[in-house]
XYZ file of C-alpha atoms in Angstrom:
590
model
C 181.785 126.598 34.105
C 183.527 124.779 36.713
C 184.623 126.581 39.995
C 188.360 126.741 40.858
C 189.574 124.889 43.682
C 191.806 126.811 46.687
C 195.405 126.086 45.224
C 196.483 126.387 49.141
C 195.637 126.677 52.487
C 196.505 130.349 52.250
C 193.664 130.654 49.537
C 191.010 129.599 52.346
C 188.495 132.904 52.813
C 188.621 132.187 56.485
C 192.129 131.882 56.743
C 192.355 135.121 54.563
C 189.538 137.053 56.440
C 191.596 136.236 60.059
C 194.667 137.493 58.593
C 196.235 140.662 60.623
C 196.101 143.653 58.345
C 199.612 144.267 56.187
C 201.682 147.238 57.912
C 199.818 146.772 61.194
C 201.457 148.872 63.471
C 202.688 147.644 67.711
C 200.111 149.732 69.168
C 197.314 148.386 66.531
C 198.571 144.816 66.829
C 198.018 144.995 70.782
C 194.300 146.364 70.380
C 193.484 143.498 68.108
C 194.837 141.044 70.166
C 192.940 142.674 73.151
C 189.951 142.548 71.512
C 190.340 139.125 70.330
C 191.206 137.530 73.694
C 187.930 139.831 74.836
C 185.539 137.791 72.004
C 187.154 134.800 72.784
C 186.261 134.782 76.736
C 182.682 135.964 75.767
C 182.553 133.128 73.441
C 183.797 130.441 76.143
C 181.808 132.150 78.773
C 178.638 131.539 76.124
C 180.087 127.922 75.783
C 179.574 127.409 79.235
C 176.695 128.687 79.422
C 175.226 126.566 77.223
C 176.988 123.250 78.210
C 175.570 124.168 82.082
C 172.195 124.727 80.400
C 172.322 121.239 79.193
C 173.383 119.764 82.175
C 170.449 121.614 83.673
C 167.916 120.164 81.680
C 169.250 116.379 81.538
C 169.323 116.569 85.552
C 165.775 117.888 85.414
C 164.341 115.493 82.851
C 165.986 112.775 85.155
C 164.291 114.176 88.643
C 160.804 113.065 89.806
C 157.860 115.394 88.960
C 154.735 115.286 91.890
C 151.975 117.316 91.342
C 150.329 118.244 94.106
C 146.493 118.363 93.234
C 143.047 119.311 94.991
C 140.392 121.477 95.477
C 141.037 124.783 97.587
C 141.832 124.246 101.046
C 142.494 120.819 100.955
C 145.760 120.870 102.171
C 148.327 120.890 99.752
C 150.416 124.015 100.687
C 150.733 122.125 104.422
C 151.648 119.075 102.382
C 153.985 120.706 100.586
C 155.579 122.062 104.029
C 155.628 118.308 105.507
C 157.890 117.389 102.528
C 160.408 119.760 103.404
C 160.088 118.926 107.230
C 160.625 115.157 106.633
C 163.280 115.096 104.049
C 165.084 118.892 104.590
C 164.850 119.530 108.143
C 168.083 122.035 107.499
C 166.380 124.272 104.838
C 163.119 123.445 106.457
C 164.604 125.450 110.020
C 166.454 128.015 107.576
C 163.039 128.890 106.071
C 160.914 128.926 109.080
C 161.005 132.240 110.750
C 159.648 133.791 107.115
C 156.632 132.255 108.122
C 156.467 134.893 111.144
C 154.349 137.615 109.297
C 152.055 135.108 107.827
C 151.070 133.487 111.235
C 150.708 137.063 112.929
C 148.815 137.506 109.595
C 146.246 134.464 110.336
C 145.841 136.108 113.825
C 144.977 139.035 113.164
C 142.950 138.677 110.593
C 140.662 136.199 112.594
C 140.763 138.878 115.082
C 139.534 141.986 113.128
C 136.808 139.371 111.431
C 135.323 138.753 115.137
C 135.248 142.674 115.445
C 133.651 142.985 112.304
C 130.750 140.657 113.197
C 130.672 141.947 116.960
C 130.432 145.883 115.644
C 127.369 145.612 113.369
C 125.466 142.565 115.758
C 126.246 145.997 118.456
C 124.818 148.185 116.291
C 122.199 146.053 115.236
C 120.951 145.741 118.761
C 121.282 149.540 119.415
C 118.978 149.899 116.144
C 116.629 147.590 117.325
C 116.893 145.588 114.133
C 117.399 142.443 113.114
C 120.844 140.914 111.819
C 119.556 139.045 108.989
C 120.887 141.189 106.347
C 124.350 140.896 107.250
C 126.663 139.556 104.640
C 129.619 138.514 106.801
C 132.459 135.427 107.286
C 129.919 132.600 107.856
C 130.013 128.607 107.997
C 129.472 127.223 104.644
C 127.388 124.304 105.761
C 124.573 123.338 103.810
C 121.266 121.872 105.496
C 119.573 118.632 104.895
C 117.756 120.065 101.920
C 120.978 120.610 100.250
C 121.924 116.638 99.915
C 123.567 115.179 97.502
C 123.730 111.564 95.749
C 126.697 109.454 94.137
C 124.850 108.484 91.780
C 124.878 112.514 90.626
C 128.413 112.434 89.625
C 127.766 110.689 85.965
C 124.883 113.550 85.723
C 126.555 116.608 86.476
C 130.678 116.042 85.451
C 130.340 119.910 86.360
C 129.564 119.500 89.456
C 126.511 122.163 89.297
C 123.286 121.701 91.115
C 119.613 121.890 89.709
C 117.900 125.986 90.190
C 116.044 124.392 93.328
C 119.203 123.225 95.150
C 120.294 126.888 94.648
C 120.738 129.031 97.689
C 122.182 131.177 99.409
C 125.060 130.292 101.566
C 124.626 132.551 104.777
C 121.550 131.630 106.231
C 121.846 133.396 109.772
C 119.296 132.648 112.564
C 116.539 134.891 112.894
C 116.885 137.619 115.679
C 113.837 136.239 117.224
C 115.141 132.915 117.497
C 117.117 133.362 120.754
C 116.868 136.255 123.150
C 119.178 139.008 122.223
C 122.611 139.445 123.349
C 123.486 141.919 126.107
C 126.393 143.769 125.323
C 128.119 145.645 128.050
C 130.687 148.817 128.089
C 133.773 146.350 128.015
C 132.776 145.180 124.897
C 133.091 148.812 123.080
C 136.310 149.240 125.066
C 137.839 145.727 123.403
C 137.127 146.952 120.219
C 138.569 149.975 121.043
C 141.699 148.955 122.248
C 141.603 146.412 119.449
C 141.454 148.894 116.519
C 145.171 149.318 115.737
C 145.169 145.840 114.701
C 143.167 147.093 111.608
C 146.156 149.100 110.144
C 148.445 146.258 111.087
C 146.692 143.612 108.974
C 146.427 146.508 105.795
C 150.387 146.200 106.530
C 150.743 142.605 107.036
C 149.256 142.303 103.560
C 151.460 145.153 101.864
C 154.930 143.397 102.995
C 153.127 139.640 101.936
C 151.761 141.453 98.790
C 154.441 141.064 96.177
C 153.152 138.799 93.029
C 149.774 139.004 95.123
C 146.054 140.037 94.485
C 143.098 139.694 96.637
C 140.468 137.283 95.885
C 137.401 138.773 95.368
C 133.492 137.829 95.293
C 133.016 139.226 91.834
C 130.717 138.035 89.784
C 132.885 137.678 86.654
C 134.459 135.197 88.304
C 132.101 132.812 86.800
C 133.900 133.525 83.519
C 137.308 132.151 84.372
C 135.542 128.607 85.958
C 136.345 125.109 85.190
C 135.144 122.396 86.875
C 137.959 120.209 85.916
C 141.382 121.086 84.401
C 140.179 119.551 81.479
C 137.375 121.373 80.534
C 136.992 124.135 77.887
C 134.162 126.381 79.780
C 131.824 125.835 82.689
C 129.656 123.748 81.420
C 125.595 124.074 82.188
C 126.527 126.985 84.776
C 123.671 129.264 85.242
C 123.723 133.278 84.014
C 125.668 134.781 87.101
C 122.928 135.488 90.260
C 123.075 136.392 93.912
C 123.987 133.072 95.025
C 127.382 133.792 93.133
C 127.773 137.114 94.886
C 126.808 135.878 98.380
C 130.500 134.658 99.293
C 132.844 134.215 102.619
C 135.014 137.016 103.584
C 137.581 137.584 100.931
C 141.150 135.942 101.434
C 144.499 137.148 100.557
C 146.117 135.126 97.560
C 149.661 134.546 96.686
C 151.140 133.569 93.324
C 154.235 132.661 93.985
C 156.218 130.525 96.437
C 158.792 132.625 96.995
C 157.868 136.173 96.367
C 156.446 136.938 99.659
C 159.267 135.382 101.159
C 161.762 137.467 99.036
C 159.308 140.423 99.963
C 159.994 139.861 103.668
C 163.831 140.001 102.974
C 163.979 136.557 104.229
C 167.571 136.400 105.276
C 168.282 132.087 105.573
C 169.868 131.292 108.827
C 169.610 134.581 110.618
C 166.223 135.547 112.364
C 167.492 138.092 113.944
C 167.270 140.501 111.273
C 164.045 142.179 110.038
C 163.187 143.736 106.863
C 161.319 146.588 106.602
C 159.105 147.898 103.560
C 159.080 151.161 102.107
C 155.202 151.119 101.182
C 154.310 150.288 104.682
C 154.431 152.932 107.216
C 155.352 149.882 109.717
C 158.044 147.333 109.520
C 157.800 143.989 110.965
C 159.184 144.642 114.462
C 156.756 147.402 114.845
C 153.669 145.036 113.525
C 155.132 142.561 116.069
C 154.962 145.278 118.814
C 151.277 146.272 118.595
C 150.468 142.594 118.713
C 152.335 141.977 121.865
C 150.387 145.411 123.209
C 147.018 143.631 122.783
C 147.826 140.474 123.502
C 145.477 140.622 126.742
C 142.680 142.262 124.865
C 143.190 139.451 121.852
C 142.558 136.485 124.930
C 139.829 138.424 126.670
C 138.058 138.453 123.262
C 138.491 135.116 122.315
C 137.121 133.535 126.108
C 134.505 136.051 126.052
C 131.215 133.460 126.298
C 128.915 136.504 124.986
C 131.746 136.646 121.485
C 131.643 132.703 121.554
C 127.763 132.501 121.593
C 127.452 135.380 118.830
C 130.216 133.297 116.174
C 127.762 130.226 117.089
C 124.640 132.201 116.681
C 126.100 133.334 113.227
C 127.592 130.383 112.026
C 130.913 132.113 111.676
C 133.599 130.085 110.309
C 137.233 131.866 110.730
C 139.263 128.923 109.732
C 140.693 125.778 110.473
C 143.276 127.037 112.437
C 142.174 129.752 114.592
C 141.022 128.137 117.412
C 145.219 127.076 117.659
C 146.632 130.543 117.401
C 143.693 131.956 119.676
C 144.752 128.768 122.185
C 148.755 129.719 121.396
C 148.427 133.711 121.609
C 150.613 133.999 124.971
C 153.720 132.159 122.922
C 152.617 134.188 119.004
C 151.840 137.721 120.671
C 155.581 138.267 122.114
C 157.931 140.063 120.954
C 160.719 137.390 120.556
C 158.439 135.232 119.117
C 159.852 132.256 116.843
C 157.722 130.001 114.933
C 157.411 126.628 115.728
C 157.173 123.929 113.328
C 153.221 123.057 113.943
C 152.724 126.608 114.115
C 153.850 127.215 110.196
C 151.914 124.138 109.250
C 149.036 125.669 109.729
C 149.794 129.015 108.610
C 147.581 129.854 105.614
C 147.825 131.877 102.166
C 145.951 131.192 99.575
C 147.617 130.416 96.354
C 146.959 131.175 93.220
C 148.617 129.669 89.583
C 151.205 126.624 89.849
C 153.991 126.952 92.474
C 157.206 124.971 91.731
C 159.545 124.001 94.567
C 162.670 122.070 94.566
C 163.406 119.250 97.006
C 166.627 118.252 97.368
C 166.915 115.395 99.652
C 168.916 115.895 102.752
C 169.557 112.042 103.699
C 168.962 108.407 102.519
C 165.769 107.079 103.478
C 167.702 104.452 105.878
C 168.868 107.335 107.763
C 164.926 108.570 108.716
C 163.926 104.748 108.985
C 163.953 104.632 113.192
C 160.672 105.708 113.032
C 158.838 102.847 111.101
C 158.110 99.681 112.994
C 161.000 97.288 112.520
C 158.912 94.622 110.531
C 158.775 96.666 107.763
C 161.992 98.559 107.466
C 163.014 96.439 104.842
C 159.956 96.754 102.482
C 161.023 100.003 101.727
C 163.280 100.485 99.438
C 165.939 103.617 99.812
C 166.477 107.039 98.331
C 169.865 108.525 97.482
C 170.683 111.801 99.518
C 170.689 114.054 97.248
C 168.569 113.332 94.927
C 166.023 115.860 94.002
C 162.136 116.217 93.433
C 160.483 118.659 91.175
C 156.863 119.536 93.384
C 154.282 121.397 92.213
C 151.809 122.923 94.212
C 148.633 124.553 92.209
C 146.066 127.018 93.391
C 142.306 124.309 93.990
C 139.746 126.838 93.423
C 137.853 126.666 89.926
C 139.179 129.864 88.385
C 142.756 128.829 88.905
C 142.125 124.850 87.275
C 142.475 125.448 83.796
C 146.511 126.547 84.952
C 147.186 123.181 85.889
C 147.066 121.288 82.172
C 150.347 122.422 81.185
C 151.802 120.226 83.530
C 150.000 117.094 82.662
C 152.390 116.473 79.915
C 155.752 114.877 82.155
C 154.573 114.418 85.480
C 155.458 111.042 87.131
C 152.739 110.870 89.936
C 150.269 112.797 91.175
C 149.323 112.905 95.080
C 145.518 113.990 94.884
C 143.808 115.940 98.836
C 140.232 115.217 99.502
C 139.430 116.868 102.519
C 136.855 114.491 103.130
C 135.257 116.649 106.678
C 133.715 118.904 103.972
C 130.677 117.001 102.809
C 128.511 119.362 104.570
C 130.047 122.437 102.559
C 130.314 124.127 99.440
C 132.579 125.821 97.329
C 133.636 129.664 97.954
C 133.645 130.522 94.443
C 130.658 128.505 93.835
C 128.256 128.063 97.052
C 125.982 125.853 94.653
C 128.450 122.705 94.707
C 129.363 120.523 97.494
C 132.683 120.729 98.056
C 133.428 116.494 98.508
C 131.177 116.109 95.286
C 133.834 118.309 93.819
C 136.316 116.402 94.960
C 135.106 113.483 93.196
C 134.011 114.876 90.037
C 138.062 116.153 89.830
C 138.997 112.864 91.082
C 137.699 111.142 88.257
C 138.809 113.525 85.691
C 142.383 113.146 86.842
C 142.289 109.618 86.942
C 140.000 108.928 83.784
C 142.677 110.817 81.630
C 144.487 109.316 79.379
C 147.761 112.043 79.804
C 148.212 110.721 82.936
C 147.871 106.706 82.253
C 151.396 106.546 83.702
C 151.236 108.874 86.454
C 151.054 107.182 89.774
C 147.980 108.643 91.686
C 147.795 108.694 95.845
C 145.076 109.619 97.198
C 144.883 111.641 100.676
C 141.288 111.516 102.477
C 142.336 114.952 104.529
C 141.414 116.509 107.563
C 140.364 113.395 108.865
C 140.486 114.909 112.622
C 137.980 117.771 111.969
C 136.102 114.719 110.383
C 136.045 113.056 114.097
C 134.551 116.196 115.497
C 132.160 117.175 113.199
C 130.559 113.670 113.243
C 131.006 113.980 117.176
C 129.147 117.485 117.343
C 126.185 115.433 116.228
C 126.104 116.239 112.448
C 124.684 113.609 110.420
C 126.616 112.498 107.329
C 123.121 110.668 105.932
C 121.607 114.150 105.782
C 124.102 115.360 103.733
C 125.227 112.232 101.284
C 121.828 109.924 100.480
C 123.706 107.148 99.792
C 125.310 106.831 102.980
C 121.740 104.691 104.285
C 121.767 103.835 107.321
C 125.622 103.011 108.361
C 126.599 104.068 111.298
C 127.352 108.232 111.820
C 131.019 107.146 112.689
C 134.086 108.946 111.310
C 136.065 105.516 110.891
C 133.047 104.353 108.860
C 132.673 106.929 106.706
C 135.840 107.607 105.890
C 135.766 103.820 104.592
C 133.043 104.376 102.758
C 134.554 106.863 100.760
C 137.438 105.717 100.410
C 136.057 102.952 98.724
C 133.883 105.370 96.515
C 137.219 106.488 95.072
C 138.705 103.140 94.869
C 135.739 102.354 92.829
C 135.816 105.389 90.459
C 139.979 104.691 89.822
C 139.408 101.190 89.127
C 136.504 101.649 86.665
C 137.787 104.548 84.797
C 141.647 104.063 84.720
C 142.468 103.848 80.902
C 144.810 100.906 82.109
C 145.344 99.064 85.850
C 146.827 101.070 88.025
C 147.224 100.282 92.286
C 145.041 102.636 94.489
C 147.097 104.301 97.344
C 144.524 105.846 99.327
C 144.974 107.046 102.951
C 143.155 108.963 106.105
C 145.117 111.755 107.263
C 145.663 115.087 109.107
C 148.362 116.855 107.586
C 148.911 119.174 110.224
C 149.832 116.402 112.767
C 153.623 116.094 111.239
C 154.704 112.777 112.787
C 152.138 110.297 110.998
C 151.990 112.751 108.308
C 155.650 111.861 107.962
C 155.609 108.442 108.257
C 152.880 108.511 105.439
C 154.604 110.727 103.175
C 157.975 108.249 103.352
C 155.994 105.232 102.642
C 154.363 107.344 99.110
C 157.932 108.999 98.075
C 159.573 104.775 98.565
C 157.106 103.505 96.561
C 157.068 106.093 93.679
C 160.961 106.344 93.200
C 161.379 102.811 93.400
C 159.088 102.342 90.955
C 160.332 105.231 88.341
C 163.667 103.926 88.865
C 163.711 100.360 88.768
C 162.131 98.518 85.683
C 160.466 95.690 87.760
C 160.287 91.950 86.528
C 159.546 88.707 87.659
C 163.178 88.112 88.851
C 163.411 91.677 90.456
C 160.772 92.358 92.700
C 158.810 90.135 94.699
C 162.317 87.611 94.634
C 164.262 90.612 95.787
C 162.018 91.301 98.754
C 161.698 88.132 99.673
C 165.286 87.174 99.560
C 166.159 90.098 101.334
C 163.742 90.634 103.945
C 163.784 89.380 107.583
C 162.072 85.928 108.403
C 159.060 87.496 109.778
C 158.613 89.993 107.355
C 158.697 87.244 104.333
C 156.275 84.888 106.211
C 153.997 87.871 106.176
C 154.564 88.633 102.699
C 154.223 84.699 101.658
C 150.746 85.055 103.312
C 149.722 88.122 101.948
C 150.712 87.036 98.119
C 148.059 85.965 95.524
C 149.701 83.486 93.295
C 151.682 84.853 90.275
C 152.137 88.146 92.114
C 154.953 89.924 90.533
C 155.401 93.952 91.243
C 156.425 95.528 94.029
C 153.673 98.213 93.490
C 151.167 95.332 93.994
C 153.223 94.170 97.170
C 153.296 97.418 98.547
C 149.515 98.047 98.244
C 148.610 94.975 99.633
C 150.919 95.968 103.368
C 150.307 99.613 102.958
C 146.591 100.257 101.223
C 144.698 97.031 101.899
């Protein structure tokens, strides 16, 4: 049976179902034409909603995506910090007094782990006993027996050692070994006077605690491992054992970027107000005034040769940048203090899961340009202010690894830390592996994988300056990495060296050609950092946003450049070079 058409346009259901009701009265009429002006803003205000949601995700498909990747401790968080120095020096000083509590944190944290170690070597001596039972914050430098070969990385991709290279981390000196140390009276008066510093570090963590757990020495840890962020389990790991329990002192983690910072009440522009919390029985300025109280007994402890022979004695390692805050505790132990910019670079929290921050550039490129040397200004191409980077910073250690997959998928380059001092360490969560053979074995996952074939990879050899003085203190790289030989125990050499270990390891396992940016650095020292840093971010935008051919690259440097800058690129040239990314490597990473 056929269906009957609408005769009309009054016959339309719509048009019939929108009709006002017959014998509508004034006051009924008004309410429905409230309520229908009411429906109609919700449904523009939805509208909007979901145009702006669009708009969102075009600009965000269209900004740049760096993952920040490497083992724990290599540096990331402080690279992540130079970013916003170089390119957002205005948000970069809005930001900067949240870092107070985290500093005073680092402080007095290395403070109370220097009373820990001088109250039971005190008690041990009043005992009569001997100190090698204590399980404290200790170096993790392995000795000569604990070696390692290249040639190891295509035999354990987990990065595991045999059961004889197995041991445990803190291997203290033997009592006997040196004559004992005489404590005096002062001593137990400095840690008395030091004690309140024990409650103010319990609240120091409280107002950084939001999002936040502590990292433990558990066992199950073991669990949660992955060697690479690519792996299903830990592969060939040994049943859990007291090598896995035997740990350095636990840190305190944070998840998220800005949740400690929200936690603090971090007010943007004004320093002079601050929060309080209402689980801690202190606030902030009151933390800040017991510090100030002991600032004389926090200096006396630190130049105290007896306290600097026992850390030495006990191969105590507080961190990287104690020695500084010790060195800086007149300016950092005041009541006004301010942070300074080198004194938030090497503030330290430990991050756990995938961080993302948003860098919105606050110049062009040209503007920051007065710093490079003039011969080269014009290799580089610009950067739009404005323009924005998507930067992800990921927690290094092996339980947080398998987190960073996810964001494989769209990433457009990848700027890999090494901290390549550490080849006489191992792992906090696993003290069996050699911390620079784990930096290789995730090296060469990253750059082996196919997900990433069109990621651009830079490489950072970090903490090249502790590097110079470890070599300099008269520990011998050969003794640690067998394939060293004989070359020369010289930072400048073996930093070549491996560099040119993970030159080799891109090259061979790339699934197509790719240019190796590799480069020696201290990312705490914010000038060369800088410089560094704008050289990488010219060199990955240009090359995301300009498809490069013969007749745009090399010909538009060349025509553009100044006389002595093309002669030097003429030279440098291998015929039938083409790409600017093979240009730039050939200046920058030769």
């Amino acid at each position: 049976m056929p269906v009957p058409r609408l005769s009309n346009e009054g016959d339309d259901p719509l048009s019939i179902f929108m009709k006002p009701p017959p014998y509508e009265t004034d006051e009924e009429r008004t309410d429905r034409l409230r309520r229908e002006a009411e429906e109609k803003r919700v449904s523009d205000q939805i509208d909007e909603y979901i145009k702006a949601e669009r708009a969102a995700m075009k600009k965000k498909r269209s900004d740049i995506k760096l993952l920040l990747l490497g083992q724990s401790e290599s540096g990331k968080s402080t690279t992540l910090k130079n970013f916003q120095l170089t390119f957002a020096p205005k948000a970069w000083r809005e930001e900067r007094t949240s870092w107070r509590a985290v500093i005073q944190f680092n402080l007095v944290r290395s403070v109370n782990t220097i009373l820990d170690v001088l109250s039971k070597e005190m008690l041990s001596a009043l005992g009569g006993g001997s100190t090698a039972h204590l399980n404290i914050a200790q170096s993790s430098s392995r000795p000569p027996s604990g070696s390692w070969s290249m040639d190891a990385l295509d035999a354990n991709l987990d990065g595991n050692f045999s059961s004889d290279d197995e041991q445990e981390v803190y291997q203290p000196i033997p009592a006997s070994t040196f004559p004992p140390l005489k404590f005096t009276s002062s001593h137990s008066l400095l840690k008395l006077r030091l004690a309140p510093l024990r409650s103010v570090e319990c609240d120091l963590k409280t107002f950084l605690g939001a999002g936040s757990t502590e990292v433990t020495a558990s066992t199950s840890d073991i669990s949660q491992m992955v060697a690479t962020p690519f792996d299903i389990d830990y592969r060939g790991s040994a049943p859990p054992s007291a090598s896995l329990t035997r740990r350095r002192t636990n840190e305190f983690a944070v998840r998220s970027h800005a949740a400690w910072k929200r936690s603090l009440g971090m007010h943007t522009g004004s320093s002079k107000t601050r929060p309080s919390s209402p689980k801690a029985g202190l606030d902030l300025d009151g933390a800040t005034e017991v510090i100030a109280g002991c600032k004389d007994d926090i200096k006396m402890l630190w130049h105290d040769p007896l306290i600097q022979e026992l850390l030495k004695r006990r191969g105590v390692k507080l961190g990287d940048s104690a020695a500084y805050y010790f060195h800086h505790v007149d300016r950092i132990a005041n009541r006004k203090y301010e942070p300074s910019d080198d004194d938030v670079l090497r503030a330290r929290l430990r991050t756990l899961g995938v961080q993302e921050h948003k860098l919105v550039f606050e110049h062009s490129a040209d503007e920051g340009r007065s710093r490079l040397p003039t011969t080269d200004l014009d290799l580089l191409p610009s950067a739009d202010a404005g323009s924005t980077w998507c930067i992800y910073d990921v927690g290094g250690s092996r339980t947080s690894r398998a987190a960073w997959l996810p964001f494989f998928d769209d990433a457009h380059a990848i700027l890999f830390l090494a901290p390549i001092n550490c080849f006489d360490e191992q792992l906090a969560e696993d003290p069996r592996v050699n911390r620079l053979q784990d930096s290789m074995i995730l090296w060469k996952s990253i750059v082996s994988s196919k997900l990433l074939t069109g990621c651009s990879i830079v490489l950072f050899l970090n903490k090249y300056d502790l590097l110079v003085k470890k070599l300099q203190s008269g520990v011998q790289a050969r003794d640690f990495v067998t394939n060293y030989g004989d070359r020369e125990n010289d930072a400048a050499v073996f930093a070549k060296y491996m560099r040119g270990k993970f030159k080799t390891l891109l090259k061979d396992l790339s699934p197509k050609p790719r240019p190796f940016y590799g480069f020696l650095t201290s990312v705490i020292d914010q000038q060369n950092t800088g410089l560094t840093l704008s050289y990488c971010k010219s060199c990955i935008g240009w090359r995301l946003r300009t498809p490069l051919t013969t007749a745009n690259s090399a010909g538009w440097y060349l025509a553009r450049a100044p006389q002595k800058s093309r002669d030097r690129l003429v030279a440098l040239l291998p015929r039938g070079t083409t790409t600017i990314s093979t240009i730039y490597h050939l200046i920058y990473c030769k």
